[in-house]
Tab-separated table of C-alpha atoms in Angstrom:
chain	number	residue	atom	x	y	z
A	1	MET	CA	0.746	-3.067	23.008
A	2	LYS	CA	-0.115	-0.039	21.306
A	3	PRO	CA	2.986	0.713	19.640
A	4	CYS	CA	3.582	-2.686	18.651
A	5	SER	CA	-0.214	-2.617	16.700
A	6	THR	CA	0.638	0.769	15.151
A	7	CYS	CA	3.811	-0.907	13.895
A	8	LEU	CA	1.971	-4.083	12.490
A	9	SER	CA	-0.681	-1.629	10.834
A	10	TYR	CA	2.099	0.304	8.904
A	11	THR	CA	3.733	-2.447	7.710
A	12	LEU	CA	0.491	-4.231	6.592
A	13	MET	CA	-0.503	-0.642	4.681
A	14	PHE	CA	3.030	-1.057	3.067
A	15	LEU	CA	2.784	-4.212	1.654
A	16	ASN	CA	-0.868	-3.541	0.607
A	17	TYR	CA	0.782	-0.598	-1.160
A	18	VAL	CA	3.261	-3.300	-3.277
A	19	GLN	CA	0.057	-5.682	-4.217
A	20	ALA	CA	-1.946	-2.416	-5.095
A	21	PHE	CA	1.097	-1.776	-7.482
A	22	ASN	CA	1.018	-5.060	-8.974
A	23	GLY	CA	-2.577	-4.722	-9.280
A	24	VAL	CA	-2.414	-1.713	-11.403
A	25	SER	CA	0.773	-2.943	-13.477
A	26	ILE	CA	-1.685	-5.866	-14.642
A	27	LEU	CA	-4.147	-3.242	-15.448
A	28	ILE	CA	-2.143	-1.106	-17.468
A	29	TYR	CA	-1.089	-4.245	-19.437
A	30	SER	CA	-4.365	-5.609	-19.729
A	31	LEU	CA	-5.602	-2.175	-21.298
A	32	TRP	CA	-2.587	-1.950	-23.565
A	33	ILE	CA	-3.387	-5.149	-25.146
A	34	LEU	CA	-7.230	-4.030	-25.597
A	35	THR	CA	-6.102	-1.142	-27.094
A	36	CYS	CA	-3.648	-2.593	-29.470
A	37	TRP	CA	-5.852	-5.544	-30.482
A	38	SER	CA	-8.627	-2.809	-31.153
A	39	THR	CA	-6.794	-0.733	-33.673
A	40	GLN	CA	-5.583	-3.607	-35.538
A	41	GLN	CA	-8.600	-5.697	-35.495
A	42	ASN	CA	-12.612	-5.415	-35.445
A	43	GLU	CA	-13.114	-8.429	-33.464
A	44	GLY	CA	-13.880	-8.376	-29.956
A	45	ALA	CA	-11.067	-8.887	-27.144
A	46	SER	CA	-9.784	-12.316	-26.471
A	47	TRP	CA	-10.563	-14.096	-23.399
A	48	PHE	CA	-7.097	-13.602	-22.478
A	49	VAL	CA	-7.412	-9.692	-22.180
A	50	TRP	CA	-10.287	-9.999	-19.852
A	51	PHE	CA	-8.854	-12.351	-17.876
A	52	ALA	CA	-6.070	-10.332	-17.236
A	53	PHE	CA	-8.272	-7.352	-16.578
A	54	GLY	CA	-9.982	-9.158	-14.135
A	55	VAL	CA	-6.817	-10.238	-12.242
A	56	GLY	CA	-5.950	-6.587	-11.857
A	57	VAL	CA	-8.896	-5.471	-10.560
A	58	SER	CA	-9.258	-8.459	-8.160
A	59	VAL	CA	-5.661	-7.720	-6.684
A	60	CYS	CA	-6.701	-4.072	-6.536
A	61	LEU	CA	-9.878	-4.551	-4.404
A	62	ILE	CA	-8.094	-6.774	-2.186
A	63	ALA	CA	-5.307	-4.494	-1.581
A	64	PHE	CA	-7.900	-1.850	-1.041
A	65	ILE	CA	-9.152	-3.844	1.855
A	66	GLY	CA	-6.201	-4.662	3.413
A	67	TYR	CA	-5.257	-1.149	3.646
A	68	VAL	CA	-8.554	0.270	4.870
A	69	SER	CA	-8.548	-3.151	7.548
A	70	ALA	CA	-4.855	-1.786	8.564
A	71	GLU	CA	-5.819	1.512	8.980
A	72	VAL	CA	-9.020	0.802	10.936
A	73	THR	CA	-7.729	-2.781	12.926
A	74	ASN	CA	-11.512	-3.943	12.186
A	75	GLY	CA	-11.001	-7.764	13.003
A	76	CYS	CA	-14.252	-8.403	10.618
A	77	CYS	CA	-12.549	-6.469	7.680
A	78	LEU	CA	-9.132	-8.293	8.737
A	79	CYS	CA	-11.041	-11.626	8.374
A	80	PHE	CA	-12.339	-10.964	4.817
A	81	TYR	CA	-8.992	-9.690	3.558
A	82	ALA	CA	-7.084	-12.823	4.925
A	83	LEU	CA	-9.632	-15.073	3.121
A	84	PHE	CA	-9.629	-13.150	-0.076
A	85	THR	CA	-5.976	-13.445	-0.101
A	86	SER	CA	-6.000	-17.035	0.654
A	87	ILE	CA	-8.250	-17.628	-2.307
A	88	LEU	CA	-6.036	-15.532	-4.357
A	89	ILE	CA	-3.108	-17.841	-3.205
A	90	VAL	CA	-4.796	-20.590	-4.159
A	91	SER	CA	-5.682	-20.303	-7.077
A	92	GLU	CA	-2.495	-18.914	-8.047
A	93	ALA	CA	-0.881	-22.285	-6.532
A	94	ALA	CA	-3.231	-24.005	-8.600
A	95	LEU	CA	-2.525	-22.139	-11.950
A	96	VAL	CA	1.275	-22.731	-11.187
A	97	CYS	CA	1.012	-26.230	-10.887
A	98	ASP	CA	-0.992	-27.051	-13.705
A	99	ILE	CA	1.547	-24.978	-15.904
A	100	ILE	CA	4.246	-26.975	-14.569
A	101	LEU	CA	3.004	-30.658	-14.231
A	102	ASN	CA	1.038	-30.289	-17.462
A	103	LYS	CA	3.024	-29.987	-20.572
A	104	GLN	CA	-0.210	-29.398	-22.924
A	105	TRP	CA	-1.449	-26.304	-20.682
A	106	GLU	CA	-2.025	-24.708	-23.396
A	107	LYS	CA	-4.840	-26.796	-24.637
A	108	ASP	CA	-6.614	-26.522	-21.394
A	109	PHE	CA	-7.146	-22.874	-22.573
A	110	PRO	CA	-9.268	-21.418	-25.319
A	111	ARG	CA	-7.307	-19.972	-28.340
A	112	ASP	CA	-5.878	-17.062	-27.913
A	113	HIS	CA	-6.587	-14.498	-30.650
A	114	THR	CA	-4.342	-11.513	-29.759
A	115	GLY	CA	-1.276	-14.040	-29.476
A	116	GLU	CA	-0.378	-12.329	-26.138
A	117	LEU	CA	-0.357	-15.299	-24.309
A	118	GLN	CA	2.649	-17.162	-26.222
A	119	ARG	CA	4.587	-13.809	-26.412
A	120	LEU	CA	4.052	-13.501	-22.674
A	121	ARG	CA	5.215	-17.339	-22.413
A	122	GLN	CA	8.242	-16.695	-24.316
A	123	PHE	CA	8.965	-13.556	-22.318
A	124	ILE	CA	8.827	-15.932	-19.317
A	125	GLU	CA	11.121	-18.461	-20.609
A	126	ALA	CA	13.538	-15.812	-21.944
A	127	ASN	CA	13.571	-14.364	-18.033
A	128	ILE	CA	12.889	-17.582	-16.490
A	129	ASP	CA	14.953	-16.598	-13.223
A	130	ILE	CA	13.849	-13.054	-12.898
A	131	CYS	CA	10.351	-14.427	-12.926
A	132	LYS	CA	10.985	-16.842	-10.301
A	133	TRP	CA	12.252	-14.445	-8.043
A	134	PHE	CA	9.705	-12.180	-8.553
A	135	ALA	CA	7.022	-14.664	-8.324
A	136	THR	CA	8.865	-15.555	-4.882
A	137	VAL	CA	8.507	-12.044	-3.741
A	138	VAL	CA	4.755	-11.647	-4.665
A	139	PHE	CA	3.875	-15.232	-2.685
A	140	ALA	CA	6.001	-14.045	0.362
A	141	ILE	CA	4.280	-10.545	0.431
A	142	GLN	CA	0.875	-12.237	0.361
A	143	MET	CA	2.006	-14.669	2.945
A	144	LEU	CA	3.248	-12.391	5.116
A	145	SER	CA	0.210	-9.877	4.620
A	146	ILE	CA	-2.425	-12.787	5.995
A	147	MET	CA	0.199	-13.258	9.057
A	148	LEU	CA	0.199	-9.765	10.090
A	149	ALA	CA	-3.924	-9.276	9.417
A	150	MET	CA	-4.253	-12.267	11.466
A	151	ILE	CA	-2.139	-11.220	14.575
A	152	LEU	CA	-3.839	-7.475	14.252
A	153	ARG	CA	-7.113	-9.557	14.666
A	154	LEU	CA	-6.226	-11.094	17.555
A	155	MET	CA	-4.655	-7.963	19.360
A	156	ALA	CA	-7.900	-6.298	18.342
A	157	ARG	CA	-10.008	-8.909	19.698
A	158	SER	CA	-7.864	-9.179	23.169
A	159	LYS	CA	-7.985	-5.824	23.285
A	160	ARG	CA	-11.798	-5.709	23.239
A	161	VAL	CA	-11.988	-8.156	25.799
A	162	ASN	CA	-9.266	-6.442	28.360
A	163	THR	CA	-11.637	-3.466	27.569
A	164	GLY	CA	-15.026	-5.052	28.564
A	165	ARG	CA	-13.503	-6.672	31.911
A	166	HIS	CA	-12.422	-3.521	32.778
A	167	GLU	CA	-15.734	-1.973	32.759
A	168	ASP	CA	-17.449	-4.898	34.471
A	169	TYR	CA	-14.681	-4.639	37.240
A	170	ASP	CA	-15.278	-0.826	37.961
A	171	ALA	CA	-19.220	-1.384	37.610
A	172	ILE	CA	-18.461	-3.873	40.512
A	173	ARG	CA	-16.245	-1.817	42.458
A	174	LYS	CA	-18.371	1.468	42.001
A	175	PRO	CA	-21.182	0.256	44.743
A	176	LEU	CA	-18.559	-0.892	47.216
A	177	LEU	CA	-17.092	2.327	46.943
A	178	ASN	CA	-20.386	4.275	47.790
A	179	GLN	CA	-21.184	1.859	50.486
A	180	LEU	CA	-17.602	2.837	52.357
A	181	ASP	CA	-18.348	6.663	51.391
A	182	ALA	CA	-22.303	6.113	53.035
A	183	PRO	CA	-20.756	6.854	57.002
A	184	ILE	CA	-19.849	10.439	55.186
A	185	ALA	CA	-23.937	10.708	55.287
A	186	SER	CA	-24.876	13.876	57.103
A	187	THR	CA	-27.919	15.627	58.928
A	188	SER	CA	-28.194	18.913	58.900
A	189	LEU	CA	-28.725	21.173	62.063
A	190	GLY	CA	-29.838	24.660	61.328
A	191	ASN	CA	-27.149	25.698	58.737
A	192	GLU	CA	-24.311	23.594	59.775
A	193	LYS	CA	-23.889	19.816	58.401
A	194	ILE	CA	-23.013	17.274	61.225
A	195	PRO	CA	-22.275	13.827	60.773
A	196	THR	CA	-24.397	11.152	61.693
A	197	LYS	CA	-22.107	9.607	64.476
A	198	THR	CA	-21.607	13.375	65.916
A	199	TRP	CA	-25.596	13.843	65.605
A	200	ARG	CA	-26.415	10.765	67.751
A	201	SER	CA	-23.851	11.274	70.096
A	202	ALA	CA	-25.170	14.676	70.680
A	203	MET	CA	-28.612	13.363	71.009
A	204	LYS	CA	-27.457	10.786	73.544
A	205	ASP	CA	-25.598	13.607	75.591
A	206	LYS	CA	-28.842	15.901	75.568
A	207	LEU	CA	-31.530	13.086	76.267
A	208	GLY	CA	-28.495	12.208	79.232
A	209	TRP	CA	-28.804	15.695	80.657
A	210	ALA	CA	-32.647	15.891	80.170
A	211	LYS	CA	-32.964	12.774	82.423
A	212	ASN	CA	-30.211	13.871	85.275
A	213	GLN	CA	-32.170	17.239	85.129
A	214	SER	CA	-35.373	15.874	85.786
A	215	SER	CA	-34.086	13.379	88.577
A	216	ASP	CA	-32.683	16.809	90.097
A	217	GLU	CA	-36.111	18.208	89.758
A	218	ALA	CA	-37.916	15.159	91.503
A	219	ILE	CA	-35.237	15.405	94.849
A	220	VAL	CA	-35.896	18.651	95.242
């Protein structure tokens, strides 16, 4: 059980490394846009820049939680990691569905003053096959991470339950063992220890010898 749990933990940590790389890439992209926009314009950055920055930070935080959870194999941390990853997947799925089903999806968002949203759209349309494969890989990594987190949580829970049962079993057995060892109790005679049964038999023999001696004196 332990080697299997260790293997799953290392796999989950590796998957979180990949997700952290994606988050850092989004952060670098958003900071690059912010730097270029700040040097060209005096206005504040567009919402798209801050949105990309927030997505990058969120992905990095979730990956960090997943890495720590896989390292310590804590059930509570694994549960929170699975919950946050599920929320991220649902948000991504809602965004993709809106873009696919709604042909006028750009009107649902405020105007991007930097123009990066339009350039990003043109890049995706020009490399649609690569983007599809990339999105599929990211989605598969996130789903596999959730599955591994749930498996590790169940394994940690079963291990904790089995440990508690063994402790209760040992606590029940201990008095019985003490009772079995009870006849070993001894009585000291001088500097020597004589078991209880031997002491009793010695006393009976002594009392019997005293009675026989008294009866012989009476006959005389």
